[in-house]
Coordinates of N, CA, C and O in Angstrom, one line a residue:
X1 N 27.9 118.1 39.3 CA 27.1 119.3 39.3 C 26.6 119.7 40.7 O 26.7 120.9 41.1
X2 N 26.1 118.6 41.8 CA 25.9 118.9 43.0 C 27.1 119.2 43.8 O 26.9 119.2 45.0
X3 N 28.0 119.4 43.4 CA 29.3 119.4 44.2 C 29.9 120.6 44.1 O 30.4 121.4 45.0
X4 N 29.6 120.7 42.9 CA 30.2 122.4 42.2 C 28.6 123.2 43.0 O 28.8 124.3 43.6
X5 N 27.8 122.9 43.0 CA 26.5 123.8 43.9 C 26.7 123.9 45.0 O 26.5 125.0 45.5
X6 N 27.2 122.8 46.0 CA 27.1 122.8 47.2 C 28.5 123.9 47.3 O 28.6 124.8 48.1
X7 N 29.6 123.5 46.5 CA 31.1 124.5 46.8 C 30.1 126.3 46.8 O 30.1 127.1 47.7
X8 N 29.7 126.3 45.8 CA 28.7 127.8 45.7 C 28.3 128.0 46.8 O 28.8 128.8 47.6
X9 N 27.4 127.3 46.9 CA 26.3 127.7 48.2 C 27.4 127.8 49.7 O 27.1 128.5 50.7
X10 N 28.5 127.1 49.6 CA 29.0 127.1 50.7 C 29.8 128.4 50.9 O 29.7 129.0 51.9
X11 N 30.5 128.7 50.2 CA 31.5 130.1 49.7 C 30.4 131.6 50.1 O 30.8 132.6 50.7
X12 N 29.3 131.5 49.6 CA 28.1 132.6 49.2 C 27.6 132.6 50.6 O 27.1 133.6 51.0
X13 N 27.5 131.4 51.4 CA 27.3 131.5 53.1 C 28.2 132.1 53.5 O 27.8 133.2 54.1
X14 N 29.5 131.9 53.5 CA 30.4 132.3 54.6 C 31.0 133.5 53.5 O 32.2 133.6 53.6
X15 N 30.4 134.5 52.3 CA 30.7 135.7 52.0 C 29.8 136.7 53.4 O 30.2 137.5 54.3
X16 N 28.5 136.0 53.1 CA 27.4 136.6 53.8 C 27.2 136.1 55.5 O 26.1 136.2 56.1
X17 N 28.4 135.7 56.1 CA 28.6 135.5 57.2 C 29.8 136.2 57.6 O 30.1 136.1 58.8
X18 N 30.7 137.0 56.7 CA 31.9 138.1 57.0 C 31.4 139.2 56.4 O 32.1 140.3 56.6
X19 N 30.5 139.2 55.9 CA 29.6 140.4 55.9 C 28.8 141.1 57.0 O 28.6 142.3 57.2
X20 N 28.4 140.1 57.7 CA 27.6 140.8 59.1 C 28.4 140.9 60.3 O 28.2 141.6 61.3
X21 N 29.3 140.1 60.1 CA 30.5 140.0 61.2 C 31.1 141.3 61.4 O 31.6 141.6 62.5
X22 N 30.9 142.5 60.2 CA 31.3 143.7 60.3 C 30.3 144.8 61.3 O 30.7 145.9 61.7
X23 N 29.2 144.2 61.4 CA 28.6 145.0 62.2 C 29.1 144.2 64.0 O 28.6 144.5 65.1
X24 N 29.6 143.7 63.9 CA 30.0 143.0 65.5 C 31.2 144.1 66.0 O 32.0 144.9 65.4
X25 N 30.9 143.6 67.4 CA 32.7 144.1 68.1 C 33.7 144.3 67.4 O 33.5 143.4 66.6
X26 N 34.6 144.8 67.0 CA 36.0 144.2 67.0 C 36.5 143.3 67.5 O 37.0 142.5 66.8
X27 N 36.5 143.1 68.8 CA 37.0 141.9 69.4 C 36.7 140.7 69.1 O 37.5 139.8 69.1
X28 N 35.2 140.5 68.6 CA 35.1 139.1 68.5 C 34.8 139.2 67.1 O 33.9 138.4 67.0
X29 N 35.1 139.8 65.9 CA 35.1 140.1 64.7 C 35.7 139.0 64.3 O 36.4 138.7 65.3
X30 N 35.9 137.8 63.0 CA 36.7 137.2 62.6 C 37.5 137.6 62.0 O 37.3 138.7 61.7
X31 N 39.0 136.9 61.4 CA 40.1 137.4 60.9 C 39.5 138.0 59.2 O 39.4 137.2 58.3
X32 N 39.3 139.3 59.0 CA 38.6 139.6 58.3 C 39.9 139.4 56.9 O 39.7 138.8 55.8
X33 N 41.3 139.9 57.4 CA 42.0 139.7 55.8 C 42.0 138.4 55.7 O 41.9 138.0 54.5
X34 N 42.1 137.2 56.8 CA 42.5 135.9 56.2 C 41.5 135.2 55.6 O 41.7 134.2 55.0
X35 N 40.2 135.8 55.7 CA 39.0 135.1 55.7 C 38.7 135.9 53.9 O 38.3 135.2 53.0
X36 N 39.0 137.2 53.8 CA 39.3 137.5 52.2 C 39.8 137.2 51.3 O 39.6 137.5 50.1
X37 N 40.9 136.4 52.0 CA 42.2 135.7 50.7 C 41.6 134.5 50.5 O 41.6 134.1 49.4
X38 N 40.8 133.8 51.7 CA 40.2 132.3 51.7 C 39.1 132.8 50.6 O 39.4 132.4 49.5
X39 N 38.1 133.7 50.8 CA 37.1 133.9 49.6 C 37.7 133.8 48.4 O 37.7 132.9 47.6
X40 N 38.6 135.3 48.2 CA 39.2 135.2 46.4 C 39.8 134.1 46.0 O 39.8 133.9 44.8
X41 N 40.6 133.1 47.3 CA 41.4 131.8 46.3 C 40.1 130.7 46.2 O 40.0 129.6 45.6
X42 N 39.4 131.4 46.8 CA 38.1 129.9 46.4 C 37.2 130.3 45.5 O 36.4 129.4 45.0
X43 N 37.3 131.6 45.1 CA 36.6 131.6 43.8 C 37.5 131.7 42.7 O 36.9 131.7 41.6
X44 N 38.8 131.9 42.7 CA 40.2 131.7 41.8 C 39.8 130.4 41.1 O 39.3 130.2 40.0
X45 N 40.1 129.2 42.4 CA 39.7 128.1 42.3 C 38.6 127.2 41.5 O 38.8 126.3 40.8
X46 N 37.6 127.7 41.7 CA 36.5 127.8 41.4 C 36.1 127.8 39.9 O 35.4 126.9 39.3
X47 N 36.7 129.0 39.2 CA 37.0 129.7 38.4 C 37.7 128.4 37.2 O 37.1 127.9 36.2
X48 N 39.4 128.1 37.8 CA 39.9 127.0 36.8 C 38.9 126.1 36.9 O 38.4 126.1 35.8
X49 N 38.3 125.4 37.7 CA 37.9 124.1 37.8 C 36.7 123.9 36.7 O 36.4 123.0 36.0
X50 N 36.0 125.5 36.8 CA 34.9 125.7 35.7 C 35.4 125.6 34.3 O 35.0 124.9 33.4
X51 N 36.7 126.5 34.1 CA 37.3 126.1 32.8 C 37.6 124.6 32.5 O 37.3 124.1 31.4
X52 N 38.4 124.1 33.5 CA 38.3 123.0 33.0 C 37.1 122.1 32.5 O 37.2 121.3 31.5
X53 N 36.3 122.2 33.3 CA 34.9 121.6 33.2 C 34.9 121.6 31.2 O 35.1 120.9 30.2
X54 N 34.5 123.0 31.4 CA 34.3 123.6 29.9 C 35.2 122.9 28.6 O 34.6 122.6 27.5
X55 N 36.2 122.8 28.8 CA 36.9 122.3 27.9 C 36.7 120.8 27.8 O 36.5 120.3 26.7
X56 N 36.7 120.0 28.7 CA 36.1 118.9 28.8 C 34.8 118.9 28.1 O 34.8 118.6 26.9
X57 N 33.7 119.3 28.8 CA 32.4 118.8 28.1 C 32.2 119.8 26.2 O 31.2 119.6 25.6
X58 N 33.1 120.7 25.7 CA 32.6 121.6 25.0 C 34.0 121.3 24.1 O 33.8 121.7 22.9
X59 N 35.1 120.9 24.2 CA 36.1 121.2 23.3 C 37.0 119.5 23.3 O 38.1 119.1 22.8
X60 N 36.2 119.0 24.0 CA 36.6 117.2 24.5 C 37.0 116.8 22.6 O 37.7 115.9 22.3
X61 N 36.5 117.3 22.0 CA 37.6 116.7 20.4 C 38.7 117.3 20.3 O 39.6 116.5 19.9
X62 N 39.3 118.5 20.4 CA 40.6 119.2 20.7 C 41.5 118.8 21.8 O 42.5 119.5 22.0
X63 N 41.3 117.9 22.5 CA 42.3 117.2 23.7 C 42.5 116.0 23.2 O 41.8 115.3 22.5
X64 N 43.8 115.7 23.8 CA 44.3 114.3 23.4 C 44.1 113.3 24.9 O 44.9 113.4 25.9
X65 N 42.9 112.5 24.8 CA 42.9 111.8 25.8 C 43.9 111.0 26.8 O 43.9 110.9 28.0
X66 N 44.9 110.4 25.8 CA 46.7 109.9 26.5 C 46.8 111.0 27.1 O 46.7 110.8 28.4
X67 N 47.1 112.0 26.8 CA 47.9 112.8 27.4 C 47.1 113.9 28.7 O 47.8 114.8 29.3
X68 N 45.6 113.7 29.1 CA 45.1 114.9 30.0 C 44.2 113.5 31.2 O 43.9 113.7 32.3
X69 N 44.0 112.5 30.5 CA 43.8 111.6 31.8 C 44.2 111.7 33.0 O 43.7 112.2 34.0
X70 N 45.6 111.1 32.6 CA 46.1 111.2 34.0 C 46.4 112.4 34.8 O 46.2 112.3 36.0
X71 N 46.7 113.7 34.3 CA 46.5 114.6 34.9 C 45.6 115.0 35.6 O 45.8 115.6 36.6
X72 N 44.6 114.7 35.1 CA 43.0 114.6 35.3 C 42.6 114.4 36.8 O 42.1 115.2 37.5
X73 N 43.2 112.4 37.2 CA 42.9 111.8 38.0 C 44.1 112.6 38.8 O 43.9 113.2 39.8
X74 N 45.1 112.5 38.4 CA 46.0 113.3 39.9 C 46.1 114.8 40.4 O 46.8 115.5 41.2
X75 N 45.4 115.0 39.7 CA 45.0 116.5 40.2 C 43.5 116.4 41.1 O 43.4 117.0 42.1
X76 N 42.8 115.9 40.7 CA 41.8 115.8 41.9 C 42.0 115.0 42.9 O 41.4 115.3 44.0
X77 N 42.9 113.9 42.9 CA 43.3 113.5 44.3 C 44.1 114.5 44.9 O 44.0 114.6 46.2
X78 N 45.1 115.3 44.2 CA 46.1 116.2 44.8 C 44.9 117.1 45.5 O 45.0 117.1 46.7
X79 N 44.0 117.7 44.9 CA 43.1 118.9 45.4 C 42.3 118.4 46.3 O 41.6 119.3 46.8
X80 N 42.0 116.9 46.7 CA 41.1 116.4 47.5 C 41.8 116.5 48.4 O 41.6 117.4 49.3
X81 N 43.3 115.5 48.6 CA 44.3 115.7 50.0 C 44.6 117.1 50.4 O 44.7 117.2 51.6
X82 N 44.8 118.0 49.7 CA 45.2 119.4 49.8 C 44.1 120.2 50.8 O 44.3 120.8 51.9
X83 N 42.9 119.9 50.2 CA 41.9 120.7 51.1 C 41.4 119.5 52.3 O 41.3 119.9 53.4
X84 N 41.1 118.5 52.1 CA 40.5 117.4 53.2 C 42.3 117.6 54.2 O 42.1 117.8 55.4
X85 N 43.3 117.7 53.8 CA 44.4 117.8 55.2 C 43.9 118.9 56.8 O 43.6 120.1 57.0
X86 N 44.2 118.1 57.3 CA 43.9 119.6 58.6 C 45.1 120.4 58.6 O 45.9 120.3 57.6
X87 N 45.3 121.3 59.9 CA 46.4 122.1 60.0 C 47.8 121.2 60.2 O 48.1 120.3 61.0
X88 N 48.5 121.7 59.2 CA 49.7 121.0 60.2 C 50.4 121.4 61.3 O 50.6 122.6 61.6
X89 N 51.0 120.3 61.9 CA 51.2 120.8 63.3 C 52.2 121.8 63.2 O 53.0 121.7 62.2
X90 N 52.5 123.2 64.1 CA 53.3 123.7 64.1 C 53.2 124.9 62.9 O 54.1 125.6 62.7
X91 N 51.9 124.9 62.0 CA 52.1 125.5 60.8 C 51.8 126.9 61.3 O 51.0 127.2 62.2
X92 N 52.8 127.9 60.5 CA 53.0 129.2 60.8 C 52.8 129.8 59.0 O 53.5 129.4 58.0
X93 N 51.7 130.7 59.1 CA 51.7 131.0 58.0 C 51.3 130.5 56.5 O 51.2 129.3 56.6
X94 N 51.1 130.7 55.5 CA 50.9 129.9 54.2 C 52.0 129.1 54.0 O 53.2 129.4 54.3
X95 N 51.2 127.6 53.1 CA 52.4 126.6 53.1 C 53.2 127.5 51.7 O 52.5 128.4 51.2
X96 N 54.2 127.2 51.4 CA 55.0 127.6 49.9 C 53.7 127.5 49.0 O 52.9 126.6 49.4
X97 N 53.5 128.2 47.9 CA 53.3 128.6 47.2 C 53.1 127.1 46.5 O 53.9 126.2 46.9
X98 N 52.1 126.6 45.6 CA 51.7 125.8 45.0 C 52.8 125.8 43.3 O 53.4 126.8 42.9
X99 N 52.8 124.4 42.8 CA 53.4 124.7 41.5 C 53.3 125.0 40.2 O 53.1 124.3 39.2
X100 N 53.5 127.0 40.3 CA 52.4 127.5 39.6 C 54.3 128.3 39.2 O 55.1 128.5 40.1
X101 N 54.5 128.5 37.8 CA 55.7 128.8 37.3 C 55.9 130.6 37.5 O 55.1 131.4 37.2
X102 N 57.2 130.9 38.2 CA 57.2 132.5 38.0 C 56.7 133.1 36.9 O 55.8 133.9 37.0
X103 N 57.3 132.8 36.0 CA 56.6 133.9 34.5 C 56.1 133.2 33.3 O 56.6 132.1 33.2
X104 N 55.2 133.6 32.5 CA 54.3 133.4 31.7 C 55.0 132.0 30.7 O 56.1 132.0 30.1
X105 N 54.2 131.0 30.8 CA 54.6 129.8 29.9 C 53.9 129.7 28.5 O 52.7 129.8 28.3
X106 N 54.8 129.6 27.8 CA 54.7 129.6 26.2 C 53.7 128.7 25.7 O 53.9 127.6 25.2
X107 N 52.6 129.2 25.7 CA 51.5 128.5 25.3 C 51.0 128.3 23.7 O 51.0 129.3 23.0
X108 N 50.6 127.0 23.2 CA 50.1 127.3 22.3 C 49.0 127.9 21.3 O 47.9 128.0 21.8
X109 N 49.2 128.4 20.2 CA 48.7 129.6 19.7 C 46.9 129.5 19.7 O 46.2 128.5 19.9
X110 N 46.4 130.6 19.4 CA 45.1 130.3 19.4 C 44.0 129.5 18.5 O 42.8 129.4 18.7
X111 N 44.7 129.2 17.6 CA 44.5 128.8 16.3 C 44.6 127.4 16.4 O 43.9 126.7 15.6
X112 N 45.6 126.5 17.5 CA 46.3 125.1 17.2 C 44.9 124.7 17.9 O 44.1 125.3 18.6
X113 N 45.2 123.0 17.2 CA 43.9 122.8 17.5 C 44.4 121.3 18.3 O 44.2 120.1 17.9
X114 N 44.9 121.7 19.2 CA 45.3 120.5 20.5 C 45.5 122.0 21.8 O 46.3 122.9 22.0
X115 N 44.1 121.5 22.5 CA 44.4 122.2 23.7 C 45.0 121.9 24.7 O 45.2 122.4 25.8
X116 N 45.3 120.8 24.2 CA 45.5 119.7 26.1 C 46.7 120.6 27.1 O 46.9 120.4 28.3
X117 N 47.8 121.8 26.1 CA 48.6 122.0 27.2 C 47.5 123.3 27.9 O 47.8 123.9 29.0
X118 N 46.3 123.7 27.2 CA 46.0 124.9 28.3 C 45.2 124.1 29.3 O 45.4 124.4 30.4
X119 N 44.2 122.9 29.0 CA 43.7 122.0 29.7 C 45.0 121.9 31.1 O 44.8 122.4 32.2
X120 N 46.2 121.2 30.6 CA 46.7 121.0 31.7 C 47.6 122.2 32.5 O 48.3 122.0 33.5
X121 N 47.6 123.2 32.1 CA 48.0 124.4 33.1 C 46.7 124.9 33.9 O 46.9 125.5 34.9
X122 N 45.4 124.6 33.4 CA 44.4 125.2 34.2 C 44.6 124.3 35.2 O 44.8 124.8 36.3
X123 N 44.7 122.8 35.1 CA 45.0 122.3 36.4 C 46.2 122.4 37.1 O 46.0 122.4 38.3
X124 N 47.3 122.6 36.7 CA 48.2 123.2 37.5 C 47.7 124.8 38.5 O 47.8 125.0 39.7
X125 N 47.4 125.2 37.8 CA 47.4 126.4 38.8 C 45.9 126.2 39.7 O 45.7 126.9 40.8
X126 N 44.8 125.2 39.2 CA 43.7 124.7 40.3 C 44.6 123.9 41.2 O 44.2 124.0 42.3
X127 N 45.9 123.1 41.1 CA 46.1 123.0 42.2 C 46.7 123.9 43.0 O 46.1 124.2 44.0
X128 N 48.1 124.5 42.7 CA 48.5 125.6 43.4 C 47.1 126.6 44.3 O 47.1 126.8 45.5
X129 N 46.1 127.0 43.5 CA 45.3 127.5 44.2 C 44.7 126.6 45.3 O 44.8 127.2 46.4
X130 N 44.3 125.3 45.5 CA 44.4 124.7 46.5 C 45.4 125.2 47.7 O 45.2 125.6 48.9
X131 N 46.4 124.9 47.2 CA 47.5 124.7 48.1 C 47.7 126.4 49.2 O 48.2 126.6 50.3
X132 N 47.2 127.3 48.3 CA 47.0 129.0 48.7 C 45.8 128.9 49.8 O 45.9 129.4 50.9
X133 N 44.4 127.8 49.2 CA 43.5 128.0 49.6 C 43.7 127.0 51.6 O 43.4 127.2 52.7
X134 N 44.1 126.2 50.9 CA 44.6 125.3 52.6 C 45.4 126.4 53.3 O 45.0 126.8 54.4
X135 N 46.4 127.0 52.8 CA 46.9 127.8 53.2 C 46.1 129.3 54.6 O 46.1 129.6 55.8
X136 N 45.5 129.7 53.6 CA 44.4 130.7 54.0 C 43.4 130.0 55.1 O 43.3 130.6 56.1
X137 N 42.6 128.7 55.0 CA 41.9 128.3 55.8 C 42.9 128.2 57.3 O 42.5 128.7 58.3
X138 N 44.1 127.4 57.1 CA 44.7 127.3 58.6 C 45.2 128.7 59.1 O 45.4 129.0 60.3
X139 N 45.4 129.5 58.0 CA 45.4 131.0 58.9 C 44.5 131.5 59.4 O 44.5 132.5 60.1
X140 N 43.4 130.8 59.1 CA 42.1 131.8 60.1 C 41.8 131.0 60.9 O 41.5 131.4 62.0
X141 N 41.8 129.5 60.8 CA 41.3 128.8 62.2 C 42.4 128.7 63.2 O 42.1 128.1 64.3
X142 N 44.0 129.5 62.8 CA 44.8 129.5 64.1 C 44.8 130.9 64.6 O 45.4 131.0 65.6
X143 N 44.2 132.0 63.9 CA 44.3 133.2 64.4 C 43.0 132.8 65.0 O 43.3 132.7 66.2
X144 N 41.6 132.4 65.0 CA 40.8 132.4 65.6 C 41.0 131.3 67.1 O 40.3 131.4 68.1
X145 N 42.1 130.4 67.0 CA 42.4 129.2 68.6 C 43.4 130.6 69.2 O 43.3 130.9 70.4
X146 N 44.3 131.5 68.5 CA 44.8 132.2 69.4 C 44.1 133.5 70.1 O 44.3 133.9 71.3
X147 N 43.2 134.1 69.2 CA 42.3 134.6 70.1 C 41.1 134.2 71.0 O 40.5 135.0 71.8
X148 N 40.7 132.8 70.7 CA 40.1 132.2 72.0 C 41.0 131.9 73.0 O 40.4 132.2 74.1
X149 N 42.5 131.2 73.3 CA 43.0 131.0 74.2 C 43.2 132.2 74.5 O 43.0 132.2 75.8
X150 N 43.6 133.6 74.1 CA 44.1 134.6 74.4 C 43.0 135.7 75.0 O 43.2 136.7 75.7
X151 N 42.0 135.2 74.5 CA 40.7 136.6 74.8 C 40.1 135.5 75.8 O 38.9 135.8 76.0
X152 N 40.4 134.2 76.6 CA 39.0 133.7 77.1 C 38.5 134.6 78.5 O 37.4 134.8 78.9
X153 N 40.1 135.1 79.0 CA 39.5 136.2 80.2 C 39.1 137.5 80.0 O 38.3 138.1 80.8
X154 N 39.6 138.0 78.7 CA 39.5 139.5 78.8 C 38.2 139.4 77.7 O 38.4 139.4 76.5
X155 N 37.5 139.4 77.9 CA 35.8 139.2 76.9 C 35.2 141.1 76.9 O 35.0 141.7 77.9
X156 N 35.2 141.7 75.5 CA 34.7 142.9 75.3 C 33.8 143.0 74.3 O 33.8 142.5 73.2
X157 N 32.7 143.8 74.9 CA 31.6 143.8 74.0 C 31.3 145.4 73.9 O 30.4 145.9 73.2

């Protein structure tokens, strides 16, 4: 619960810290689109992780425990290394795309009363959204090292 607050409070700071950044320069404005994809995939994110929650504490008799454990535990180590990774070296751009399937997977009906495969696609695409959301983070902290190496002489206000 403190973790899921502090992710809030932390997201809801830096909304309201690219909010005032609009009244600054241009020049020293931060990367306003990369810092928008970072907000929506972190509240995408956000989003599964609450569903999941939900289904867990509220529908935890419709899951089959064998089968959503272990997803369980390797999806939050995946999403821990994912976002705890720094930039990698040399990285240009978003990494590939997380493993989130091209087109709509055949889910079971609304009626069956074993959720565990929507259980485990919410976590599939909470990781992929990770993997968007690291993505977006090193796009803004290398557009922001290229315009400090690049702006340190020419400074406009």
């Amino acid at each position: 619960r403190l973790a899921r607050r502090e992710a809030y409070d932390s997201l809801s700071a830096l909304v309201q810290a690219t909010q005032r950044s609009l009244s600054e320069p241009r020049a020293v404005r931060p990367p306003l689109q990369a810092l928008e994809h970072l907000q929506a995939h972190s509240y995408q994110m956000l989003a599964q992780l609450t569903a999941v929650k939900t289904l867990l504490l509220q529908r935890r008799g419709m899951l089959r425990p064998e089968q959503v454990e272990a997803p369980l535990e390797l999806t939050a180590e995946r999403i821990d290394a994912i976002l705890s990774a720094g930039a990698p070296a040399g990285a240009g751009g978003n990494p590939p795309p997380g493993p989130l399937a091209p087109d709509p997977e055949p889910m079971p009906g609304p009626f069956e009363s074993d959720l565990s495969p929507w259980l485990l696609r919410r976590l599939q695409l909470a990781t992929g959204l990770a993997v968007q959301l690291r993505g977006d983070a090193d796009d803004v902290l290398r557009t922001l090292s290229e315009r400090a190496s690049a702006g340190g002489a020419s400074q406009v206000d």
